[in-house]
Amino acid sequence: MAKSWAAELNAGAVGRQPLIERMSRVADTVVLRELLARDATAVLALDARTLGDYPGDVATAHAPLTAEGATPSPTRRGWGAFDERGSLVGLTFAILEPHVVETDFTVVDAPWRGRGIGAAVKAASVLALLDEGRTRFRTGGDAGNAASLGANLALGYVVDEEWLTLAPAEGFGGGAGGNSGDGAPHPRWRDVGP
C-alpha cells in the first residue's frame, strides 16, 4: 500500500516573496538556473545517483531517465542547482500543459539534502513560469516524504488530494491478469480516492 498526496498552487493565492526567500536561502551555496540541452549529461548523472532514493511504490515510482527525458524541451522544462564546481546537485522538471504546470519530479543529491535546495529549485521554476503568465501549478508525492511535503507547503502549495494505492498480497491471483480462483480478475494495483 502506498500513500500519496497532490497539491495545487494558484498565483493569486501566493505572492512572489516566499519564492524569492526560498531561493535566497541557498544563494551562498548553489547557483539556480533553468536547465539547457547541454545539461542533459549532468541530469542523467544526477538521476543515476538518486534512482534508488525514490519510494518505488506503484504511485510514486521513478523510471530512469533516457537522453530524451534528460533534455529540456519547450513543454518539459527544468531548473537546477549547481555547486561551486558547476556540478548539478538538485533539479526539478515541470510539464507545461495548456492550463496547468505539472511537476514531473524534483530530486536533490543525498549529500546536499536538508539545505532547502529542493524548495529552491522548485521556487525558481514557479517564479520563472509566473513571469511568463502561468498561474496554476500542480505537484504531488509520497506521503512518507515529509521533507518534500514541507517544502511544497512552504512555497504555497495546498494539498487537495490524498489517496492510497493498493496492491494484492504476494501469490494473490498470480499477479496481473491472474485471479483468485473465483473467476474474478484482480488488478495489479488500483487507486482508491479520498
PDB file of C-alpha atoms in Angstrom:
ATOM      1  CA  MET A   1       0.000   0.000   0.000  1.00  0.00           C
ATOM      2  CA  ALA A   2       1.309   3.434  -0.908  1.00  0.00           C
ATOM      3  CA  LYS A   3       0.032   6.743   0.487  1.00  0.00           C
ATOM      4  CA  SER A   4       0.293   9.741  -1.796  1.00  0.00           C
ATOM      5  CA  TRP A   5      -0.774  13.373  -1.932  1.00  0.00           C
ATOM      6  CA  ALA A   6      -1.361  16.052  -4.565  1.00  0.00           C
ATOM      7  CA  ALA A   7      -1.349  19.820  -4.170  1.00  0.00           C
ATOM      8  CA  GLU A   8      -2.011  22.990  -6.104  1.00  0.00           C
ATOM      9  CA  LEU A   9      -0.527  26.470  -6.094  1.00  0.00           C
ATOM     10  CA  ASN A  10      -2.504  29.336  -7.609  1.00  0.00           C
ATOM     11  CA  ALA A  11      -0.724  32.559  -8.493  1.00  0.00           C
ATOM     12  CA  GLY A  12      -3.494  34.656  -6.960  1.00  0.00           C
ATOM     13  CA  ALA A  13      -3.075  32.979  -3.584  1.00  0.00           C
ATOM     14  CA  VAL A  14       0.704  33.211  -3.246  1.00  0.00           C
ATOM     15  CA  GLY A  15       2.999  36.171  -3.574  1.00  0.00           C
ATOM     16  CA  ARG A  16       6.424  36.251  -5.156  1.00  0.00           C
ATOM     17  CA  GLN A  17       8.161  36.937  -1.832  1.00  0.00           C
ATOM     18  CA  PRO A  18       8.024  33.375  -0.390  1.00  0.00           C
ATOM     19  CA  LEU A  19       9.521  32.075  -3.639  1.00  0.00           C
ATOM     20  CA  ILE A  20      12.294  34.670  -3.646  1.00  0.00           C
ATOM     21  CA  GLU A  21      13.047  33.943   0.025  1.00  0.00           C
ATOM     22  CA  ARG A  22      13.423  30.194  -0.648  1.00  0.00           C
ATOM     23  CA  MET A  23      15.832  30.922  -3.467  1.00  0.00           C
ATOM     24  CA  SER A  24      17.857  33.430  -1.439  1.00  0.00           C
ATOM     25  CA  ARG A  25      18.386  30.889   1.371  1.00  0.00           C
ATOM     26  CA  VAL A  26      20.681  28.852  -0.890  1.00  0.00           C
ATOM     27  CA  ALA A  27      22.272  31.723  -2.838  1.00  0.00           C
ATOM     28  CA  ASP A  28      25.591  31.377  -0.967  1.00  0.00           C
ATOM     29  CA  THR A  29      25.725  27.634  -1.652  1.00  0.00           C
ATOM     30  CA  VAL A  30      24.435  26.992  -5.180  1.00  0.00           C
ATOM     31  CA  VAL A  31      23.587  28.745  -8.418  1.00  0.00           C
ATOM     32  CA  LEU A  32      19.989  28.295  -9.558  1.00  0.00           C
ATOM     33  CA  ARG A  33      19.172  28.445 -13.255  1.00  0.00           C
ATOM     34  CA  GLU A  34      16.999  26.941 -15.937  1.00  0.00           C
ATOM     35  CA  LEU A  35      18.408  23.745 -17.418  1.00  0.00           C
ATOM     36  CA  LEU A  36      19.564  23.754 -21.023  1.00  0.00           C
ATOM     37  CA  ALA A  37      20.054  20.968 -23.556  1.00  0.00           C
ATOM     38  CA  ARG A  38      23.789  20.986 -22.760  1.00  0.00           C
ATOM     39  CA  ASP A  39      22.946  19.960 -19.161  1.00  0.00           C
ATOM     40  CA  ALA A  40      21.463  16.596 -20.208  1.00  0.00           C
ATOM     41  CA  THR A  41      24.614  14.640 -19.285  1.00  0.00           C
ATOM     42  CA  ALA A  42      24.624  16.168 -15.796  1.00  0.00           C
ATOM     43  CA  VAL A  43      20.880  15.448 -15.440  1.00  0.00           C
ATOM     44  CA  LEU A  44      21.467  11.799 -16.374  1.00  0.00           C
ATOM     45  CA  ALA A  45      24.317  11.535 -13.855  1.00  0.00           C
ATOM     46  CA  LEU A  46      22.209  13.014 -11.012  1.00  0.00           C
ATOM     47  CA  ASP A  47      19.296  10.758 -11.974  1.00  0.00           C
ATOM     48  CA  ALA A  48      21.569   7.684 -11.840  1.00  0.00           C
ATOM     49  CA  ARG A  49      22.950   8.688  -8.410  1.00  0.00           C
ATOM     50  CA  THR A  50      19.481   9.179  -6.921  1.00  0.00           C
ATOM     51  CA  LEU A  51      17.488   6.429  -8.630  1.00  0.00           C
ATOM     52  CA  GLY A  52      17.484   4.205  -5.557  1.00  0.00           C
ATOM     53  CA  ASP A  53      16.129   7.008  -3.370  1.00  0.00           C
ATOM     54  CA  TYR A  54      12.575   7.008  -4.760  1.00  0.00           C
ATOM     55  CA  PRO A  55       9.923   5.093  -2.796  1.00  0.00           C
ATOM     56  CA  GLY A  56       9.307   2.805  -5.769  1.00  0.00           C
ATOM     57  CA  ASP A  57       5.665   2.168  -4.924  1.00  0.00           C
ATOM     58  CA  VAL A  58       3.257   1.959  -7.817  1.00  0.00           C
ATOM     59  CA  ALA A  59       2.030   5.523  -7.280  1.00  0.00           C
ATOM     60  CA  THR A  60       5.442   7.152  -6.816  1.00  0.00           C
ATOM     61  CA  ALA A  61       7.930   5.092  -8.814  1.00  0.00           C
ATOM     62  CA  HIS A  62      10.527   6.855 -10.967  1.00  0.00           C
ATOM     63  CA  ALA A  63      11.874   5.204 -14.096  1.00  0.00           C
ATOM     64  CA  PRO A  64      15.472   6.018 -15.096  1.00  0.00           C
ATOM     65  CA  LEU A  65      15.685   8.960 -17.463  1.00  0.00           C
ATOM     66  CA  THR A  66      16.663   8.496 -21.080  1.00  0.00           C
ATOM     67  CA  ALA A  67      18.744  11.045 -23.004  1.00  0.00           C
ATOM     68  CA  GLU A  68      15.497  12.466 -24.381  1.00  0.00           C
ATOM     69  CA  GLY A  69      13.931  12.663 -20.910  1.00  0.00           C
ATOM     70  CA  ALA A  70      17.011  14.410 -19.515  1.00  0.00           C
ATOM     71  CA  THR A  71      16.880  17.101 -22.194  1.00  0.00           C
ATOM     72  CA  PRO A  72      14.544  20.050 -21.552  1.00  0.00           C
ATOM     73  CA  SER A  73      12.029  20.969 -24.245  1.00  0.00           C
ATOM     74  CA  PRO A  74       9.512  23.780 -24.719  1.00  0.00           C
ATOM     75  CA  THR A  75       6.806  21.707 -22.979  1.00  0.00           C
ATOM     76  CA  ARG A  76       9.028  19.980 -20.382  1.00  0.00           C
ATOM     77  CA  ARG A  77      11.375  22.433 -18.735  1.00  0.00           C
ATOM     78  CA  GLY A  78      13.823  22.013 -15.894  1.00  0.00           C
ATOM     79  CA  TRP A  79      15.632  24.097 -13.270  1.00  0.00           C
ATOM     80  CA  GLY A  80      18.784  23.065 -11.498  1.00  0.00           C
ATOM     81  CA  ALA A  81      21.056  23.882  -8.578  1.00  0.00           C
ATOM     82  CA  PHE A  82      24.797  23.854  -9.332  1.00  0.00           C
ATOM     83  CA  ASP A  83      27.569  23.830  -6.730  1.00  0.00           C
ATOM     84  CA  GLU A  84      30.734  25.965  -6.844  1.00  0.00           C
ATOM     85  CA  ARG A  85      32.414  23.420  -9.156  1.00  0.00           C
ATOM     86  CA  GLY A  86      29.486  23.523 -11.562  1.00  0.00           C
ATOM     87  CA  SER A  87      28.127  20.092 -10.598  1.00  0.00           C
ATOM     88  CA  LEU A  88      24.362  19.611 -10.706  1.00  0.00           C
ATOM     89  CA  VAL A  89      23.177  18.779  -7.164  1.00  0.00           C
ATOM     90  CA  GLY A  90      19.408  19.260  -7.439  1.00  0.00           C
ATOM     91  CA  LEU A  91      16.746  19.707 -10.090  1.00  0.00           C
ATOM     92  CA  THR A  92      13.074  19.878 -10.883  1.00  0.00           C
ATOM     93  CA  PHE A  93      11.260  19.218 -14.158  1.00  0.00           C
ATOM     94  CA  ALA A  94       7.890  20.777 -14.984  1.00  0.00           C
ATOM     95  CA  ILE A  95       5.460  19.749 -17.709  1.00  0.00           C
ATOM     96  CA  LEU A  96       3.706  22.725 -19.292  1.00  0.00           C
ATOM     97  CA  GLU A  97       0.147  21.822 -20.211  1.00  0.00           C
ATOM     98  CA  PRO A  98      -2.347  24.316 -21.670  1.00  0.00           C
ATOM     99  CA  HIS A  99      -3.964  25.324 -18.346  1.00  0.00           C
ATOM    100  CA  VAL A 100      -1.646  23.937 -15.677  1.00  0.00           C
ATOM    101  CA  VAL A 101       2.016  23.295 -14.925  1.00  0.00           C
ATOM    102  CA  GLU A 102       2.577  19.792 -13.527  1.00  0.00           C
ATOM    103  CA  THR A 103       5.749  18.938 -11.610  1.00  0.00           C
ATOM    104  CA  ASP A 104       7.276  15.836 -13.191  1.00  0.00           C
ATOM    105  CA  PHE A 105       9.767  15.279 -10.366  1.00  0.00           C
ATOM    106  CA  THR A 106      12.188  17.082  -8.055  1.00  0.00           C
ATOM    107  CA  VAL A 107      15.342  15.493  -6.662  1.00  0.00           C
ATOM    108  CA  VAL A 108      18.405  16.512  -4.650  1.00  0.00           C
ATOM    109  CA  ASP A 109      21.659  14.551  -4.391  1.00  0.00           C
ATOM    110  CA  ALA A 110      21.932  12.859  -0.972  1.00  0.00           C
ATOM    111  CA  PRO A 111      24.896  14.888   0.390  1.00  0.00           C
ATOM    112  CA  TRP A 112      23.012  18.124  -0.370  1.00  0.00           C
ATOM    113  CA  ARG A 113      19.652  17.262   1.222  1.00  0.00           C
ATOM    114  CA  GLY A 114      18.295  19.188   4.183  1.00  0.00           C
ATOM    115  CA  ARG A 115      19.621  22.538   2.936  1.00  0.00           C
ATOM    116  CA  GLY A 116      16.500  23.806   1.143  1.00  0.00           C
ATOM    117  CA  ILE A 117      17.751  23.053  -2.367  1.00  0.00           C
ATOM    118  CA  GLY A 118      14.634  21.122  -3.424  1.00  0.00           C
ATOM    119  CA  ALA A 119      12.378  24.001  -2.384  1.00  0.00           C
ATOM    120  CA  ALA A 120      14.728  26.499  -4.047  1.00  0.00           C
ATOM    121  CA  VAL A 121      14.763  24.823  -7.484  1.00  0.00           C
ATOM    122  CA  LYS A 122      11.002  24.451  -7.355  1.00  0.00           C
ATOM    123  CA  ALA A 123      10.637  28.102  -6.319  1.00  0.00           C
ATOM    124  CA  ALA A 124      12.868  29.112  -9.243  1.00  0.00           C
ATOM    125  CA  SER A 125      10.664  27.167 -11.661  1.00  0.00           C
ATOM    126  CA  VAL A 126       7.416  28.616 -10.301  1.00  0.00           C
ATOM    127  CA  LEU A 127       8.786  32.167 -10.271  1.00  0.00           C
ATOM    128  CA  ALA A 128      10.057  31.930 -13.862  1.00  0.00           C
ATOM    129  CA  LEU A 129       6.775  30.483 -15.084  1.00  0.00           C
ATOM    130  CA  LEU A 130       4.754  33.078 -13.154  1.00  0.00           C
ATOM    131  CA  ASP A 131       6.749  35.712 -15.026  1.00  0.00           C
ATOM    132  CA  GLU A 132       5.610  34.033 -18.261  1.00  0.00           C
ATOM    133  CA  GLY A 133       1.958  34.272 -17.244  1.00  0.00           C
ATOM    134  CA  ARG A 134       1.404  30.781 -15.834  1.00  0.00           C
ATOM    135  CA  THR A 135      -0.969  30.847 -12.856  1.00  0.00           C
ATOM    136  CA  ARG A 136      -1.801  27.248 -11.882  1.00  0.00           C
ATOM    137  CA  PHE A 137       0.742  24.682 -10.646  1.00  0.00           C
ATOM    138  CA  ARG A 138       0.244  21.049  -9.546  1.00  0.00           C
ATOM    139  CA  THR A 139       2.558  18.696  -7.687  1.00  0.00           C
ATOM    140  CA  GLY A 140       2.428  15.584  -5.548  1.00  0.00           C
ATOM    141  CA  GLY A 141       4.425  12.890  -3.861  1.00  0.00           C
ATOM    142  CA  ASP A 142       4.783  10.071  -1.401  1.00  0.00           C
ATOM    143  CA  ALA A 143       3.141  10.730   1.969  1.00  0.00           C
ATOM    144  CA  GLY A 144       6.198   9.291   3.721  1.00  0.00           C
ATOM    145  CA  ASN A 145       8.466  12.028   2.366  1.00  0.00           C
ATOM    146  CA  ALA A 146       7.881  14.756   4.951  1.00  0.00           C
ATOM    147  CA  ALA A 147      10.674  16.949   3.540  1.00  0.00           C
ATOM    148  CA  SER A 148       9.037  17.085   0.109  1.00  0.00           C
ATOM    149  CA  LEU A 149       5.601  17.832   1.521  1.00  0.00           C
ATOM    150  CA  GLY A 150       7.010  20.521   3.835  1.00  0.00           C
ATOM    151  CA  ALA A 151       8.946  22.198   1.040  1.00  0.00           C
ATOM    152  CA  ASN A 152       5.866  22.389  -1.154  1.00  0.00           C
ATOM    153  CA  LEU A 153       3.688  23.738   1.635  1.00  0.00           C
ATOM    154  CA  ALA A 154       6.320  26.410   2.345  1.00  0.00           C
ATOM    155  CA  LEU A 155       6.100  27.539  -1.284  1.00  0.00           C
ATOM    156  CA  GLY A 156       2.339  27.986  -1.046  1.00  0.00           C
ATOM    157  CA  TYR A 157       1.024  24.693  -2.409  1.00  0.00           C
ATOM    158  CA  VAL A 158      -2.203  23.491  -0.779  1.00  0.00           C
ATOM    159  CA  VAL A 159      -2.846  19.750  -0.503  1.00  0.00           C
ATOM    160  CA  ASP A 160      -6.175  18.965  -2.155  1.00  0.00           C
ATOM    161  CA  GLU A 161      -5.954  15.204  -2.708  1.00  0.00           C
ATOM    162  CA  GLU A 162      -4.749  12.213  -0.727  1.00  0.00           C
ATOM    163  CA  TRP A 163      -5.078   8.574  -1.705  1.00  0.00           C
ATOM    164  CA  LEU A 164      -3.991   5.021  -1.084  1.00  0.00           C
ATOM    165  CA  THR A 165      -2.726   2.761  -3.838  1.00  0.00           C
ATOM    166  CA  LEU A 166      -3.398  -0.858  -3.016  1.00  0.00           C
ATOM    167  CA  ALA A 167      -1.513  -3.905  -4.263  1.00  0.00           C
ATOM    168  CA  PRO A 168      -2.601  -7.515  -3.745  1.00  0.00           C
ATOM    169  CA  ALA A 169      -0.618  -9.757  -1.427  1.00  0.00           C
ATOM    170  CA  GLU A 170       2.079 -11.972  -2.953  1.00  0.00           C
ATOM    171  CA  GLY A 171       0.575 -15.039  -4.553  1.00  0.00           C
ATOM    172  CA  PHE A 172      -2.852 -13.425  -4.678  1.00  0.00           C
ATOM    173  CA  GLY A 173      -4.177 -14.481  -8.053  1.00  0.00           C
ATOM    174  CA  GLY A 174      -0.763 -14.863  -9.664  1.00  0.00           C
ATOM    175  CA  GLY A 175      -0.206 -11.170 -10.438  1.00  0.00           C
ATOM    176  CA  ALA A 176      -1.537  -9.084 -13.284  1.00  0.00           C
ATOM    177  CA  GLY A 177      -4.256 -10.836 -15.188  1.00  0.00           C
ATOM    178  CA  GLY A 178      -4.474 -13.595 -12.604  1.00  0.00           C
ATOM    179  CA  ASN A 179      -7.476 -14.395 -10.482  1.00  0.00           C
ATOM    180  CA  SER A 180      -8.295 -15.556  -7.006  1.00  0.00           C
ATOM    181  CA  GLY A 181      -9.804 -18.815  -8.111  1.00  0.00           C
ATOM    182  CA  ASP A 182     -13.337 -17.437  -8.054  1.00  0.00           C
ATOM    183  CA  GLY A 183     -13.064 -16.330 -11.677  1.00  0.00           C
ATOM    184  CA  ALA A 184     -12.755 -12.637 -10.801  1.00  0.00           C
ATOM    185  CA  PRO A 185      -9.603 -10.939 -12.077  1.00  0.00           C
ATOM    186  CA  HIS A 186      -7.544  -8.982  -9.572  1.00  0.00           C
ATOM    187  CA  PRO A 187      -5.712  -5.888 -10.789  1.00  0.00           C
ATOM    188  CA  ARG A 188      -2.035  -5.443 -10.019  1.00  0.00           C
ATOM    189  CA  TRP A 189      -2.982  -2.243  -8.166  1.00  0.00           C
ATOM    190  CA  ARG A 190      -5.710   0.332  -8.020  1.00  0.00           C
ATOM    191  CA  ASP A 191      -6.142   3.843  -6.681  1.00  0.00           C
ATOM    192  CA  VAL A 192      -8.707   4.487  -4.021  1.00  0.00           C
ATOM    193  CA  GLY A 193      -9.852   8.091  -3.836  1.00  0.00           C
ATOM    194  CA  PRO A 194     -10.235  10.289  -0.789  1.00  0.00           C
TER     195      PRO A 194
END
